[in-house]
mmCIF file of C-alpha atoms in Angstrom:
data_model
loop_
_atom_site.group_PDB
_atom_site.id
_atom_site.type_symbol
_atom_site.label_atom_id
_atom_site.label_comp_id
_atom_site.label_asym_id
_atom_site.label_seq_id
_atom_site.Cartn_x
_atom_site.Cartn_y
_atom_site.Cartn_z
ATOM 1 C CA MET A 1 58.495 113.074 44.452
ATOM 2 C CA ASN A 2 57.552 113.794 48.027
ATOM 3 C CA ARG A 3 58.912 117.311 48.591
ATOM 4 C CA SER A 4 59.369 116.581 52.288
ATOM 5 C CA SER A 5 62.232 114.375 51.106
ATOM 6 C CA LYS A 6 65.682 115.777 50.481
ATOM 7 C CA SER A 7 66.976 115.043 47.008
ATOM 8 C CA ILE A 8 70.638 114.667 46.025
ATOM 9 C CA LEU A 9 71.610 114.391 42.369
ATOM 10 C CA PHE A 10 75.128 113.491 41.215
ATOM 11 C CA LEU A 11 76.217 114.646 37.748
ATOM 12 C CA CYS A 12 78.787 113.364 35.271
ATOM 13 C CA SER A 13 78.973 112.850 31.521
ATOM 14 C CA GLY A 14 77.412 109.503 30.655
ATOM 15 C CA ASN A 15 75.825 108.457 33.963
ATOM 16 C CA ILE A 16 77.463 105.024 33.854
ATOM 17 C CA PHE A 17 80.605 105.604 35.889
ATOM 18 C CA ARG A 18 81.341 108.466 38.301
ATOM 19 C CA SER A 19 77.871 109.820 39.115
ATOM 20 C CA MET A 20 76.403 106.328 39.141
ATOM 21 C CA VAL A 21 79.081 105.088 41.564
ATOM 22 C CA ALA A 22 78.436 108.100 43.821
ATOM 23 C CA GLU A 23 74.684 107.466 43.730
ATOM 24 C CA TYR A 24 74.971 103.827 44.725
ATOM 25 C CA ALA A 25 77.760 104.445 47.252
ATOM 26 C CA LEU A 26 75.612 107.027 49.047
ATOM 27 C CA LYS A 27 72.582 104.739 48.937
ATOM 28 C CA ALA A 28 74.706 101.953 50.449
ATOM 29 C CA CYS A 29 76.068 104.306 53.105
ATOM 30 C CA PHE A 30 72.617 105.641 54.024
ATOM 31 C CA GLY A 31 70.999 102.260 54.237
ATOM 32 C CA PRO A 32 67.221 102.350 54.479
ATOM 33 C CA LYS A 33 67.153 105.928 55.780
ATOM 34 C CA PRO A 34 63.851 107.610 54.956
ATOM 35 C CA GLY A 35 63.678 111.172 53.779
ATOM 36 C CA TYR A 36 66.330 111.150 51.066
ATOM 37 C CA VAL A 37 66.023 110.579 47.337
ATOM 38 C CA ILE A 38 69.418 109.919 45.772
ATOM 39 C CA GLY A 39 69.968 109.848 42.043
ATOM 40 C CA SER A 40 72.368 110.590 39.224
ATOM 41 C CA ALA A 41 72.295 111.907 35.692
ATOM 42 C CA GLY A 42 74.623 112.661 32.813
ATOM 43 C CA ILE A 43 75.007 115.815 30.798
ATOM 44 C CA GLU A 44 75.366 113.649 27.672
ATOM 45 C CA ALA A 45 74.099 110.190 28.673
ATOM 46 C CA ARG A 46 74.444 108.569 25.259
ATOM 47 C CA PRO A 47 73.165 104.990 25.420
ATOM 48 C CA GLN A 48 76.026 102.731 26.417
ATOM 49 C CA PRO A 49 76.466 99.843 28.816
ATOM 50 C CA ILE A 50 78.148 99.990 32.200
ATOM 51 C CA HIS A 51 81.669 98.674 31.758
ATOM 52 C CA PRO A 52 82.076 95.146 33.180
ATOM 53 C CA LEU A 53 84.985 96.361 35.336
ATOM 54 C CA VAL A 54 82.765 98.984 36.994
ATOM 55 C CA ARG A 55 79.863 96.564 37.374
ATOM 56 C CA GLY A 56 82.176 93.906 38.827
ATOM 57 C CA ARG A 57 83.796 96.218 41.375
ATOM 58 C CA MET A 58 80.386 97.465 42.493
ATOM 59 C CA MET A 59 79.251 93.845 42.939
ATOM 60 C CA GLU A 60 82.328 93.263 45.095
ATOM 61 C CA LYS A 61 81.099 96.146 47.224
ATOM 62 C CA GLY A 62 77.709 94.460 47.543
ATOM 63 C CA VAL A 63 75.918 96.722 45.080
ATOM 64 C CA ASP A 64 74.153 95.403 41.996
ATOM 65 C CA VAL A 65 74.031 98.162 39.373
ATOM 66 C CA SER A 66 72.552 95.948 36.649
ATOM 67 C CA GLY A 67 69.199 97.711 37.037
ATOM 68 C CA HIS A 68 70.737 101.174 36.626
ATOM 69 C CA ARG A 69 69.323 103.184 33.736
ATOM 70 C CA GLN A 70 71.160 106.164 32.343
ATOM 71 C CA ARG A 71 69.407 109.478 32.683
ATOM 72 C CA GLN A 72 69.992 112.641 30.722
ATOM 73 C CA LEU A 73 70.129 115.756 32.894
ATOM 74 C CA THR A 74 66.936 117.779 32.461
ATOM 75 C CA ARG A 75 65.474 120.925 33.950
ATOM 76 C CA GLU A 76 62.919 118.731 35.728
ATOM 77 C CA LEU A 77 65.665 116.716 37.433
ATOM 78 C CA ILE A 78 67.457 119.894 38.452
ATOM 79 C CA GLU A 79 64.307 121.483 39.819
ATOM 80 C CA GLY A 80 63.563 118.332 41.813
ATOM 81 C CA ALA A 81 66.980 118.269 43.490
ATOM 82 C CA ASP A 82 67.883 120.005 46.720
ATOM 83 C CA LEU A 83 71.590 119.395 46.149
ATOM 84 C CA LEU A 84 73.401 118.888 42.856
ATOM 85 C CA ILE A 85 76.956 117.577 42.990
ATOM 86 C CA ALA A 86 79.167 117.611 39.893
ATOM 87 C CA MET A 87 81.955 115.109 39.406
ATOM 88 C CA GLY A 88 83.930 117.260 36.943
ATOM 89 C CA VAL A 89 84.498 120.892 36.047
ATOM 90 C CA ASN A 90 82.813 120.404 32.668
ATOM 91 C CA HIS A 91 79.642 119.222 34.432
ATOM 92 C CA ARG A 92 79.690 122.238 36.741
ATOM 93 C CA GLU A 93 80.228 124.553 33.759
ATOM 94 C CA PHE A 94 77.440 122.892 31.778
ATOM 95 C CA VAL A 95 74.937 123.464 34.592
ATOM 96 C CA ARG A 96 76.099 127.071 34.947
ATOM 97 C CA ARG A 97 75.674 127.751 31.218
ATOM 98 C CA ALA A 98 72.492 125.758 30.606
ATOM 99 C CA PHE A 99 70.631 126.394 33.864
ATOM 100 C CA GLY A 100 72.323 129.374 35.536
ATOM 101 C CA LEU A 101 73.136 127.428 38.696
ATOM 102 C CA GLU A 102 76.320 127.034 40.700
ATOM 103 C CA VAL A 103 77.055 123.409 41.524
ATOM 104 C CA PRO A 104 79.832 122.204 43.832
ATOM 105 C CA LEU A 105 82.273 119.504 42.852
ATOM 106 C CA PHE A 106 82.180 116.176 44.694
ATOM 107 C CA ASN A 107 85.626 116.780 46.188
ATOM 108 C CA ARG A 108 84.568 120.282 47.328
ATOM 109 C CA VAL A 109 81.607 118.857 49.232
ATOM 110 C CA CYS A 110 83.698 116.056 50.758
ATOM 111 C CA PHE A 111 87.130 117.590 51.274
ATOM 112 C CA ASP A 112 86.958 121.358 50.560
ATOM 113 C CA ARG A 113 89.064 120.782 47.430
ATOM 114 C CA ASP A 114 88.177 121.984 43.958
ATOM 115 C CA ASP A 115 89.841 119.131 42.106
ATOM 116 C CA PRO A 116 87.528 117.237 39.779
ATOM 117 C CA ILE A 117 87.167 113.498 39.427
ATOM 118 C CA LEU A 118 88.296 113.030 35.855
ATOM 119 C CA ASP A 119 86.791 110.581 33.419
ATOM 120 C CA VAL A 120 89.116 107.842 32.229
ATOM 121 C CA ASP A 121 89.759 109.505 28.852
ATOM 122 C CA GLU A 122 90.781 112.731 30.616
ATOM 123 C CA ALA A 123 93.097 110.998 33.097
ATOM 124 C CA VAL A 124 94.504 108.421 30.677
ATOM 125 C CA PRO A 125 94.247 109.940 27.180
ATOM 126 C CA GLU A 126 95.787 106.819 25.628
ATOM 127 C CA TRP A 127 93.430 104.517 27.549
ATOM 128 C CA GLN A 128 92.634 102.418 24.477
ATOM 129 C CA VAL A 129 96.248 101.262 24.239
ATOM 130 C CA ASP A 130 97.184 101.510 27.911
ATOM 131 C CA LEU A 131 94.442 99.272 29.265
ATOM 132 C CA GLY A 132 96.309 98.455 32.471
ATOM 133 C CA ARG A 133 96.632 102.096 33.447
ATOM 134 C CA ALA A 134 93.011 102.746 32.450
ATOM 135 C CA ARG A 135 91.864 99.802 34.580
ATOM 136 C CA ASP A 136 93.872 101.024 37.568
ATOM 137 C CA TYR A 137 92.462 104.525 37.183
ATOM 138 C CA ILE A 138 88.856 103.312 36.989
ATOM 139 C CA LEU A 139 89.298 101.198 40.109
ATOM 140 C CA SER A 140 90.980 104.102 41.933
ATOM 141 C CA VAL A 141 88.035 106.375 41.123
ATOM 142 C CA ILE A 142 85.554 103.843 42.470
ATOM 143 C CA GLU A 143 87.632 103.501 45.656
ATOM 144 C CA HIS A 144 87.961 107.268 46.037
ATOM 145 C CA ILE A 145 84.213 107.809 45.714
ATOM 146 C CA TRP A 146 83.440 104.856 47.982
ATOM 147 C CA GLN A 147 85.828 106.070 50.695
ATOM 148 C CA ALA A 148 84.682 109.696 50.389
ATOM 149 C CA THR A 149 81.002 108.881 50.739
ATOM 150 C CA PRO A 150 80.966 108.562 54.563
ATOM 151 C CA VAL A 151 82.640 111.995 54.677
ATOM 152 C CA LEU A 152 79.979 113.321 52.310
ATOM 153 C CA LEU A 153 77.296 111.934 54.588
ATOM 154 C CA THR A 154 78.648 113.886 57.567
ATOM 155 C CA ARG A 155 78.825 117.088 55.509
ATOM 156 C CA LEU A 156 75.334 117.024 54.005
ATOM 157 C CA PRO A 157 73.856 119.293 56.683
ATOM 158 C CA LEU A 158 76.358 121.965 55.573
ATOM 159 C CA PHE A 159 74.903 122.048 52.064
#
């Protein structure tokens, strides 16, 4: 990586939902702006496909995530990032324990709030039987991240 570039890395669990949406939302918001490398990674990143609902909503936003490849968070990725942004408290805690770094939450960077963006199984524990509520939650998370991204863009110089 060109170290004259600024690097932003979003973190979640599997790198197929929250951090991935944030990565592509920021890329879409930036446009072809040189000088920034934007990526995402998961603290677990077990091989699994992007859910069709997530892929479909991103396509509606004009973003094709079919080429996205999950990445496991590594020391190399952390050392290459100027700014790490965690989607959930467990991601922030993992980085603190494993790498000794303090990482802000997405909502802290955007809105000065310490509330995490929960994964669907945290927000809707019975998601496997309450598919309608799970669907609504997933779509609300994508909208939240998408709408917060322009705010994030204005706040980047502060971090």
